[in-house]
XYZ file of C-alpha atoms in Angstrom:
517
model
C 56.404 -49.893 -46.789
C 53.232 -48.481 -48.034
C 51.410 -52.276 -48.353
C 49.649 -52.614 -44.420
C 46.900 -54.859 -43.419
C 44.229 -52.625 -42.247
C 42.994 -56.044 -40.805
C 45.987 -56.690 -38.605
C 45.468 -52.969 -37.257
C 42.059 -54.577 -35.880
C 43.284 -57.628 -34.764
C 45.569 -55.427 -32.264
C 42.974 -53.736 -31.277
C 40.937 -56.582 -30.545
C 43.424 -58.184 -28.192
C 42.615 -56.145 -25.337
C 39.714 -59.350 -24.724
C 41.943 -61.831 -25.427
C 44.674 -60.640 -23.395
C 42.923 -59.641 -20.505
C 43.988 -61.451 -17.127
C 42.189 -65.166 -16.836
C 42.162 -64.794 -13.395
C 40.681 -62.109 -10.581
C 43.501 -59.425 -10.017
C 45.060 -60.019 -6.189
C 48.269 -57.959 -4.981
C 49.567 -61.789 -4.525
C 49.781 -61.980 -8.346
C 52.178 -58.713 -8.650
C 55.963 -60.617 -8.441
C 57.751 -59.642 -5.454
C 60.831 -59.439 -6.756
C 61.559 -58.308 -10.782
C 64.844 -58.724 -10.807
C 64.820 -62.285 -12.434
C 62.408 -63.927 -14.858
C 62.311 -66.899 -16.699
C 60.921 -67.565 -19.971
C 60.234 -71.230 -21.230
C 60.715 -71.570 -24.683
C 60.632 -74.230 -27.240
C 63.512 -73.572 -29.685
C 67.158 -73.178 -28.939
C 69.384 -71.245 -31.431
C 72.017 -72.696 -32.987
C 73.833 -69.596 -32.992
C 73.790 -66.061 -30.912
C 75.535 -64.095 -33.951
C 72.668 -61.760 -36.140
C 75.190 -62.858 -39.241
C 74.660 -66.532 -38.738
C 70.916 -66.095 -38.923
C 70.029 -65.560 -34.964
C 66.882 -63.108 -35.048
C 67.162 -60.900 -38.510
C 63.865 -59.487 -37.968
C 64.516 -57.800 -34.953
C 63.473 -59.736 -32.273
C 66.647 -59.969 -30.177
C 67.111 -58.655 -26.944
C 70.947 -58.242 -27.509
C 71.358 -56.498 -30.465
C 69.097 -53.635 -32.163
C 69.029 -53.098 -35.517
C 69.167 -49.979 -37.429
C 65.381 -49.871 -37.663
C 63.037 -51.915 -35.566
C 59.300 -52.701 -35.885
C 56.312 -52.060 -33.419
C 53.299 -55.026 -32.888
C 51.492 -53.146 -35.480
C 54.004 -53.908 -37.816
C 55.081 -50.613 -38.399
C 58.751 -49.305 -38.798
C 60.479 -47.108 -36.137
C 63.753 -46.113 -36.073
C 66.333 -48.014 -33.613
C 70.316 -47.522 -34.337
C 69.054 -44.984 -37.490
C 68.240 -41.681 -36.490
C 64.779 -41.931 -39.188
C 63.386 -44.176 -41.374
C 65.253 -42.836 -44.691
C 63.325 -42.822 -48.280
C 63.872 -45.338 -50.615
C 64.504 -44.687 -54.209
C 66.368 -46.505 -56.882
C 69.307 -48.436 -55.996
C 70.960 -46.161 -53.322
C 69.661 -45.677 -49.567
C 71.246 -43.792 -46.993
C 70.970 -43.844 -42.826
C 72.480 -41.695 -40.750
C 73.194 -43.389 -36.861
C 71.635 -42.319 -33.664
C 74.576 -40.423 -31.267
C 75.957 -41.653 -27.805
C 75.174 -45.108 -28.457
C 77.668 -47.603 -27.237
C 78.067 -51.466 -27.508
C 78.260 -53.280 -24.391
C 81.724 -53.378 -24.252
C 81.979 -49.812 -23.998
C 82.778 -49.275 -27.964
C 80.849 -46.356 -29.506
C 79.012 -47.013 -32.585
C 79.682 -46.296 -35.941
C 78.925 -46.714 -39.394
C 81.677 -48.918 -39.816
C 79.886 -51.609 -37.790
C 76.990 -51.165 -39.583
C 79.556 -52.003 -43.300
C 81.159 -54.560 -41.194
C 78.099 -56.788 -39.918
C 76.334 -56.642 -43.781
C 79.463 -57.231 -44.867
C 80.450 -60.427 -43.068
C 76.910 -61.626 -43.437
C 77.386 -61.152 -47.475
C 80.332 -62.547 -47.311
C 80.060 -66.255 -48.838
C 82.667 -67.755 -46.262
C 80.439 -67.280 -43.906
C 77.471 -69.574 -45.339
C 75.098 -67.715 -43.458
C 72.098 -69.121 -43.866
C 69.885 -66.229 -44.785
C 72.595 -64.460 -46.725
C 69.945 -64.748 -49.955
C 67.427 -62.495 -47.862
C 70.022 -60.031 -48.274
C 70.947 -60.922 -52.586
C 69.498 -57.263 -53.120
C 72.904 -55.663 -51.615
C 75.629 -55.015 -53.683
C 77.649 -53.418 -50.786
C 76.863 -51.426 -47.411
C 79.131 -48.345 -46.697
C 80.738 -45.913 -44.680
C 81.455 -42.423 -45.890
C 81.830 -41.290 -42.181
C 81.126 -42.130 -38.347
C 77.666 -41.531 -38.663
C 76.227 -41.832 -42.189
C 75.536 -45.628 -44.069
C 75.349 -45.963 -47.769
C 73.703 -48.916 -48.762
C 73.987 -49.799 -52.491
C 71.407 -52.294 -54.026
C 72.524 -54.336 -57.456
C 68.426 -53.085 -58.220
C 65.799 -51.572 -56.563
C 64.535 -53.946 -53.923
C 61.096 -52.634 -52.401
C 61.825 -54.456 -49.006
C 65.017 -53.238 -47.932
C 63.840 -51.361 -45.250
C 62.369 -54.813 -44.089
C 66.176 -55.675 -43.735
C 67.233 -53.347 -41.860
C 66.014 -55.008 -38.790
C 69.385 -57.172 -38.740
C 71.480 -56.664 -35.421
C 74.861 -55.065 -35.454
C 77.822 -56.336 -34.068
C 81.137 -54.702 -33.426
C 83.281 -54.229 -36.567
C 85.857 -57.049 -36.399
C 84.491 -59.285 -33.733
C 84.852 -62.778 -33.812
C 81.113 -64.400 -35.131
C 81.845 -67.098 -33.087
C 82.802 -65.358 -29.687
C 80.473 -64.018 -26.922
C 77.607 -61.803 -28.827
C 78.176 -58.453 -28.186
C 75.586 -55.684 -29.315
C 73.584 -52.418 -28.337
C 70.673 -54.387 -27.320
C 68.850 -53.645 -24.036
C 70.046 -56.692 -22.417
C 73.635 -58.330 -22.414
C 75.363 -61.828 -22.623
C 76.110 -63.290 -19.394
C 76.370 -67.279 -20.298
C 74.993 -70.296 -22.550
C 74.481 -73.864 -21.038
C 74.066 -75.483 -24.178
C 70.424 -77.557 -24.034
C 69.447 -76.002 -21.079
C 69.453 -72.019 -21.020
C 70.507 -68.440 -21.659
C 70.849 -66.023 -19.177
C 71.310 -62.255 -19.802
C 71.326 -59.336 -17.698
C 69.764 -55.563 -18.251
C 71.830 -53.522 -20.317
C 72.393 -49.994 -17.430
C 74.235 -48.112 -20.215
C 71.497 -49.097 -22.897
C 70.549 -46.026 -25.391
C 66.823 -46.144 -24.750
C 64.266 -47.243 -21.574
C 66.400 -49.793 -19.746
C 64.731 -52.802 -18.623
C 63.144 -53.376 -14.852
C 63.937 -57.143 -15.145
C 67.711 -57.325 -13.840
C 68.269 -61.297 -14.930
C 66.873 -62.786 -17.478
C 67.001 -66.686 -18.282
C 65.585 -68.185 -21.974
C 65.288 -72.043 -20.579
C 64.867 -74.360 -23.040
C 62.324 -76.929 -23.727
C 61.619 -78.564 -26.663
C 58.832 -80.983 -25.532
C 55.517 -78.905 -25.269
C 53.800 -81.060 -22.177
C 57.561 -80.790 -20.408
C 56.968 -77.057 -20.735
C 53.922 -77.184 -19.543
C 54.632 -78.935 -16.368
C 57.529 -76.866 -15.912
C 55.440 -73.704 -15.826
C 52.516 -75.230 -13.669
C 55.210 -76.035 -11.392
C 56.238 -72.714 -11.041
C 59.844 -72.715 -12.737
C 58.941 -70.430 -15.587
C 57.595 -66.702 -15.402
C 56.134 -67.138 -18.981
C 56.349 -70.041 -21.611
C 54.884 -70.389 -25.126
C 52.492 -73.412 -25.391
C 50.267 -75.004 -27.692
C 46.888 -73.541 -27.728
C 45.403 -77.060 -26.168
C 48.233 -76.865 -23.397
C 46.973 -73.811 -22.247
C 43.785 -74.994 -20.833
C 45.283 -76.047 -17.651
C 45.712 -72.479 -17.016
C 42.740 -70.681 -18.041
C 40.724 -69.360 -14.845
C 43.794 -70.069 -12.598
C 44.536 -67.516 -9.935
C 47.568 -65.263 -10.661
C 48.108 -66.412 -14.335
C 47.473 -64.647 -17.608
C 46.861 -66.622 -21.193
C 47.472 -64.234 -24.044
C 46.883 -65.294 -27.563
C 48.402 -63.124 -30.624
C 47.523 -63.500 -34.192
C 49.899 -64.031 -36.184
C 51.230 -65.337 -40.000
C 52.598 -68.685 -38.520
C 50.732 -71.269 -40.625
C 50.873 -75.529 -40.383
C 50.632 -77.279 -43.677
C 52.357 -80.258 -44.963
C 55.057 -80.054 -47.420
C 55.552 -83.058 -50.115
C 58.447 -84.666 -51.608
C 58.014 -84.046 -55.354
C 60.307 -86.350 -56.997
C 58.712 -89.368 -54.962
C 56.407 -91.678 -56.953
C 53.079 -91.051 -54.629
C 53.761 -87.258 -53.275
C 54.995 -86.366 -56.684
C 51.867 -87.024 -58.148
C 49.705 -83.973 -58.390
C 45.774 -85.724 -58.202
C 46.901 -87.034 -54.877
C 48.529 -83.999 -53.353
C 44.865 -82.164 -54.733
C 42.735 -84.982 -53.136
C 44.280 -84.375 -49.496
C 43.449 -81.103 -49.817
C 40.145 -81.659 -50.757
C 39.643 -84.123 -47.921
C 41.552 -82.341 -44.926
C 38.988 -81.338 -42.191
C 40.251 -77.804 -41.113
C 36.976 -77.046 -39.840
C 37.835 -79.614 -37.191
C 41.496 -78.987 -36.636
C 40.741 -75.530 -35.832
C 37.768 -76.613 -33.430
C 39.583 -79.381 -31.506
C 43.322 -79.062 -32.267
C 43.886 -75.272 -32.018
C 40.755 -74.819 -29.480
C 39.208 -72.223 -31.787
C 42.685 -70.445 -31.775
C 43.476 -69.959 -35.401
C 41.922 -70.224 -38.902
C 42.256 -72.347 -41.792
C 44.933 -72.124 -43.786
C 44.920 -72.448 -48.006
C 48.188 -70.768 -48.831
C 51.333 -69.366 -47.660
C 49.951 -65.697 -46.814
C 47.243 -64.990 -44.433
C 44.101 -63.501 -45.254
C 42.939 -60.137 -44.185
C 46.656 -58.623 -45.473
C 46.629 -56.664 -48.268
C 49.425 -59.372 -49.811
C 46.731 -62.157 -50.024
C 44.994 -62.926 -52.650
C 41.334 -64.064 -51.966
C 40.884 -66.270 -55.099
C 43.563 -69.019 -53.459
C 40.940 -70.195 -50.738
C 38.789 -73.421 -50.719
C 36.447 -75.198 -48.057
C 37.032 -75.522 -44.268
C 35.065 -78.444 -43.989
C 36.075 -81.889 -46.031
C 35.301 -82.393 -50.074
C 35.550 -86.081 -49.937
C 33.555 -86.751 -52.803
C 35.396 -84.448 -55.147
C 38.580 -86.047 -53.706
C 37.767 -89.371 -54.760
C 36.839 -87.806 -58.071
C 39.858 -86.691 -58.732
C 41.818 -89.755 -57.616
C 39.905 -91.984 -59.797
C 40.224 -89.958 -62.779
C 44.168 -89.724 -62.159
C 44.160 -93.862 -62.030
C 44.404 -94.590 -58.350
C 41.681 -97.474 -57.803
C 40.816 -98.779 -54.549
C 42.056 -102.296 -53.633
C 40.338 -104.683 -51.729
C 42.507 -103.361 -48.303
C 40.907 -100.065 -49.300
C 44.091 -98.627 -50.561
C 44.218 -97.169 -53.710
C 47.131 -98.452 -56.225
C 48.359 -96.988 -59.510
C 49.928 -99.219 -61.947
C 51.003 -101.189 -58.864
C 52.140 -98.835 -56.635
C 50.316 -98.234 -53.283
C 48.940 -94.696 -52.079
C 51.182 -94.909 -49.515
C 53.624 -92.519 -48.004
C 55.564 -91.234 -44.780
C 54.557 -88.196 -42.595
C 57.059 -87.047 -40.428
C 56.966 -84.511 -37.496
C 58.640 -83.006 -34.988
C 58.483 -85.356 -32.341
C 58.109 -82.936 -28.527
C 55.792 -81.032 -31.091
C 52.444 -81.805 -30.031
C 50.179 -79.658 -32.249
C 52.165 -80.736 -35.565
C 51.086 -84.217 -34.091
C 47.926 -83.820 -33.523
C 48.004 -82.242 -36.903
C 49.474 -84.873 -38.395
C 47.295 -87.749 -36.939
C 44.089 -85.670 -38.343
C 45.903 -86.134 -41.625
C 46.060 -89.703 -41.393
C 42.815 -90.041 -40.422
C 41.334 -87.806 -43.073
C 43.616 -89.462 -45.869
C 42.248 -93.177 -45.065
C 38.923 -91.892 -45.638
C 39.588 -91.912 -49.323
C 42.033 -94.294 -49.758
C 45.525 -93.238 -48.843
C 47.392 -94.440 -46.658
C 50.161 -92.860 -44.423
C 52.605 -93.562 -42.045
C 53.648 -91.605 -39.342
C 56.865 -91.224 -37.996
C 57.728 -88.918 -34.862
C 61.320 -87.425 -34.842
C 64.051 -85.324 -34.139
C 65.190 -82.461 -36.550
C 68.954 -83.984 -36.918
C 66.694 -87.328 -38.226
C 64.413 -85.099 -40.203
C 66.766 -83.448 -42.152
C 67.985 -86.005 -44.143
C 64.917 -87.019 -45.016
C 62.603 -84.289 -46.931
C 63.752 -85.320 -49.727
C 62.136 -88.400 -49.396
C 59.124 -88.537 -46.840
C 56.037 -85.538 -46.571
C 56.809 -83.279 -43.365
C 54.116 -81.291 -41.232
C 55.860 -78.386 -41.589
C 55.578 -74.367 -40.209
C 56.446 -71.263 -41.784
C 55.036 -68.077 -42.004
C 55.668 -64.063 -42.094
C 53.622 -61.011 -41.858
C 56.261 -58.635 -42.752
C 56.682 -58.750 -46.937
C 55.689 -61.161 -49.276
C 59.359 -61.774 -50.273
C 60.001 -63.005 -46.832
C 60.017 -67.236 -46.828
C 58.465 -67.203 -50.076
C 61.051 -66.722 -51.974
C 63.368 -69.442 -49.870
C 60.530 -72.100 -49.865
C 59.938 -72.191 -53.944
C 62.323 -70.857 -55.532
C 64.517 -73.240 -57.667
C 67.870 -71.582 -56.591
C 67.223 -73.183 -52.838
C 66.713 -76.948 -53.242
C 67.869 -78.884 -50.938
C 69.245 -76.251 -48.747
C 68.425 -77.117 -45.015
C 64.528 -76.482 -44.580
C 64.476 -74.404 -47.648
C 62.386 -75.482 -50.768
C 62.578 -79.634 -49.150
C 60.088 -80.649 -51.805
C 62.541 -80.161 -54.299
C 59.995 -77.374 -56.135
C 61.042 -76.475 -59.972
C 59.155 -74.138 -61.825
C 60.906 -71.683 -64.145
C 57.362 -69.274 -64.250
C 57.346 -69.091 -60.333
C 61.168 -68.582 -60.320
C 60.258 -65.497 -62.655
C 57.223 -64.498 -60.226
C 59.352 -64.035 -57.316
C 62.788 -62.258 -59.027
C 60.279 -59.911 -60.444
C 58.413 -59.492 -56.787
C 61.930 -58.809 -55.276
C 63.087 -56.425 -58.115
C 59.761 -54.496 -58.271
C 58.909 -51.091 -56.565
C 55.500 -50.164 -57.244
C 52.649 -51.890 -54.035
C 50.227 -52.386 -57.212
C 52.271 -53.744 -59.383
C 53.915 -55.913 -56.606
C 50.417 -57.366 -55.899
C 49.735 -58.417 -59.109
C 53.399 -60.921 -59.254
C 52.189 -62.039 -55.686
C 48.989 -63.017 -56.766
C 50.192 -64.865 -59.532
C 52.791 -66.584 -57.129
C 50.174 -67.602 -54.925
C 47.859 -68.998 -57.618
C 50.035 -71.025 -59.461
C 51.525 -72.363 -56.302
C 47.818 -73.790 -55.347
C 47.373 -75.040 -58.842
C 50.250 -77.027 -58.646
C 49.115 -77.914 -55.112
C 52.842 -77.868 -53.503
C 51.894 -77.972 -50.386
C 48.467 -78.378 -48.430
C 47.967 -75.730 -45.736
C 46.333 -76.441 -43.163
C 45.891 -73.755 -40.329
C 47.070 -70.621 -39.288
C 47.517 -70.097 -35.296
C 47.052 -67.679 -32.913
C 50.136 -68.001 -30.791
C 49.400 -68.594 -27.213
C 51.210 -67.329 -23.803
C 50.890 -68.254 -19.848
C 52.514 -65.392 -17.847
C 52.592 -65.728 -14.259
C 52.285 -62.639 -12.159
C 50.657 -59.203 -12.904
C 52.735 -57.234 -14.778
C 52.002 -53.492 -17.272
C 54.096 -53.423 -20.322
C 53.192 -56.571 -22.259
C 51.966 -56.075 -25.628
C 50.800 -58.328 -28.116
C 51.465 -57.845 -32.063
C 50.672 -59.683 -34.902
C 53.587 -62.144 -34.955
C 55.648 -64.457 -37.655
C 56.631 -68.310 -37.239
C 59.893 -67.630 -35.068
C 57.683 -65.986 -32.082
C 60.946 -67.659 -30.088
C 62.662 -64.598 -30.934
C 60.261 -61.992 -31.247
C 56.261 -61.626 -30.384
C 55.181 -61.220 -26.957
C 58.752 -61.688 -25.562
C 60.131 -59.139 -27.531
C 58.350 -57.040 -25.273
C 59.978 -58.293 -22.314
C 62.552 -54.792 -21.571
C 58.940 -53.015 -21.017
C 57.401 -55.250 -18.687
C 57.011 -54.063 -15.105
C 55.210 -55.386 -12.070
C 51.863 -53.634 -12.162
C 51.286 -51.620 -9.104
């Protein structure tokens, strides 16, 4: 794609500072042994198949896709041979030779067909099969060459060619196989994934013999875990990483990424449907202090769904940092919503009252969401909080407001198009608000369907405008993503990374990491 952030060029550059070690280099910080390392992470998949939605965008260690992209957001070829050109409706790959799955099979285009295929198949209910709408079919003239054909041009396919292929025929819900540098070995459900290195893997084959994803969703849990030594590496919270600043023979890398907090509202609910309150909370949100003392300075505030400094963003959808209360009471009391003797504001007898709900082993979106409530009583609203679990979340964003995270660097179609367009209410954690407006439907079928950067820009920035006049959500912050790696180790590189950083970000890099001599 021609559309790069010149910014996000700089902020790679720039994280030579922030990734340098936090500690004085010893030879006892260089591992003794590489063959096994442990990475805490927060989020377990629910599924190890690329078809079923486990890491599209590349950031799997068992699979490769047939294109794959560097931390500077660039496109490389992986399973492709080159990065093809793109015109009209019709683009064609042709496969790398001698590379084999890990049970032996050589690849072919037919796997390629086959995984796009079962992942457009509707049987399958994949849950990102509508990132893929733009494919009519995939094909495969011969071994080496794949034909995909596009129902119109779509100026992001490339973008979705990062999807991992799978054997043609194998069973979705069977032991993943792929051509990825690393291969299954076993999942304890709740607790972890191990995988070993790949020795017949096409390109550099990793140092690290074992790996093991543990899993933890509780962010101070993690933390413990990896000051007590059971984790190589873990992704915390930037306040959780404190501890382990200035501590001998650890590293804290941050990464800045597209990953943004903001809370989404229920808009068919009497208080969060109501636009002068949703535009009053963002008036009176501190960011300046959630960025200060929540994120410890690492991250930005947030004003919509695509980060600034990217050539996708468009500067006029941008506000204060520090709180408007004033204006936010303004607005309230011109909308109706008087303040009662408890303080509360009331409309025709109804309360400014609603439910907050967050993750609860998320800490941040806590934190987060107890700066809300504080910031909200300031002007007369009042919300509740109420800390759960996903399977009890679900259910209800329909209902309650949810501090919610999304985010990707990658195309403006990404997440966008999921989160507001009509066509996904009420599917899982897509468009929860229950968002209907035919003009923004238009914005982003036109966006998807349109070739031309300039012209692109000009339906994005429309998106993005409308979206803040209508206030759908308010954003919050964006974060830097933050690491603790134990040990001294050469090959770690730090990109500009999405929301799933699980999958992808610094761990991606993990089949390049070596102990530093």
């Amino acid at each position: 794609m021609k559309c790069r952030s010149a910014l996000f060029g700089t902020m790679l550059v720039a994280l030579t500072a922030c990734s340098a070690p936090t500690q004085p280099t010893t030879q006892s910080t260089t591992p003794k042994a590489q063959d096994t390392v442990v990475l805490g992470l927060g989020s377990e998949p629910d599924s190890l198949s690329p078809v079923l939605g486990f890491a599209p965008d590349g950031g799997s260690l068992l699979y490769d896709g047939l294109v794959r992209r560097t931390p500077d957001l660039k496109l490389q070829p992986a399973l492709a041979e080159a990065i093809p050109e793109v015109e009209g409706t019709q683009v064609t790959f042709t496969l790398r030779q001698g590379v084999t799955f890990h049970n032996g099979k050589p690849l072919t285009s037919a796997d390629v067909a086959y995984t796009y295929g079962q992942l457009l198949k509707a049987a399958n209910n994949s849950p990102i099969r509508g990132d893929y709408a733009a494919i009519e079919k995939v094909e495969a003239p011969d071994a080496r060459t794949v034909v995909f054909r596009l129902k119109y041009p779509y100026a992001a396919i490339l973008q979705r060619a990062t999807l991992g292929i799978v054997p043609d025929g194998s069973d979705l819900k069977s032991d993943p196989v792929g051509t990825g540098p690393y291969t299954f070995v076993s999942w304890a459900k709740g607790d972890k994934i191990t995988l070993k290195a790949n020795d017949r893997y096409w390109g550099t084959r990793p140092a690290i013999k074992t790996l093991v994803l543990a899993y933890t969703a509780d962010d101070n849990a993690r933390a413990t875990r990896m000051a007590a030594g059971e984790f190589t590496a873990t992704e915390l919270p930037p306040k959780a990483v404190a501890q382990f600043r200035n501590q001998q023979g650890v590293t804290v890398y941050e990464a800045p990424s597209a990953d943004y907090r903001g809370v989404m509202f229920p808009l068919e609910q009497p208080v969060t449907g109501d636009v002068a309150i949703r535009e009053a909370l963002n008036l009176a949100v501190d960011r300046a202090a959630m960025v200060s003392a929540i994120l410890a300075g690492a991250g930005s505030p947030a004003f919509g769904p695509i980060v600034p400094g990217t050539d996708w963003h468009n500067p006029a959808v941008t506000g204060s940092a520090a709180p408007e209360r004033a204006k936010a009471v303004q607005v309230l009391e011109a909308a109706g919503w008087k303040a009662g003797s408890d303080g509360i504001r009331a409309k025709d007898g109804t309360p400014a009252r609603f439910t907050l709900m967050y993750p609860a082993g998320d800490s941040l979106r806590k934190e987060l969401a107890l700066a809300m409530v504080s910031d909200a009583k300031r002007i007369g609203i009042d919300i509740r909080l109420a800390g759960l679990d996903w399977d009890a979340i679900y259910p209800r964003m329909a209902e309650d407001a949810l501090i919610m995270g999304w985010g990707s660097p990658y195309d403006p179609d990404y997440i966008n198009y999921e989160l507001f367009h009509s066509s996904y209410i009420g599917q899982g954690s897509f468009n929860p608000g229950r968002y209907k407006v035919p003009e923004v439907d238009k914005l982003l079928d036109t966006g998807r369907q349109t070739s031309d950067p300039a012209a692109r820009k000009k339906v994005y920035d429309a998106f993005q405008q409308r979206i803040s006049d209508d206030q759908v959500w308010v954003y919050l912050v964006f974060l830097k993503h933050t690491y603790v790696v134990r040990g001294n180790w050469s090959g770690i590189t730090v990109g500009v990374e999405a929301h799933e950083h699980a999958t992808g970000g610094l761990f991606n890099t993990v089949p390049e990491w070596k102990p530093a001599s």
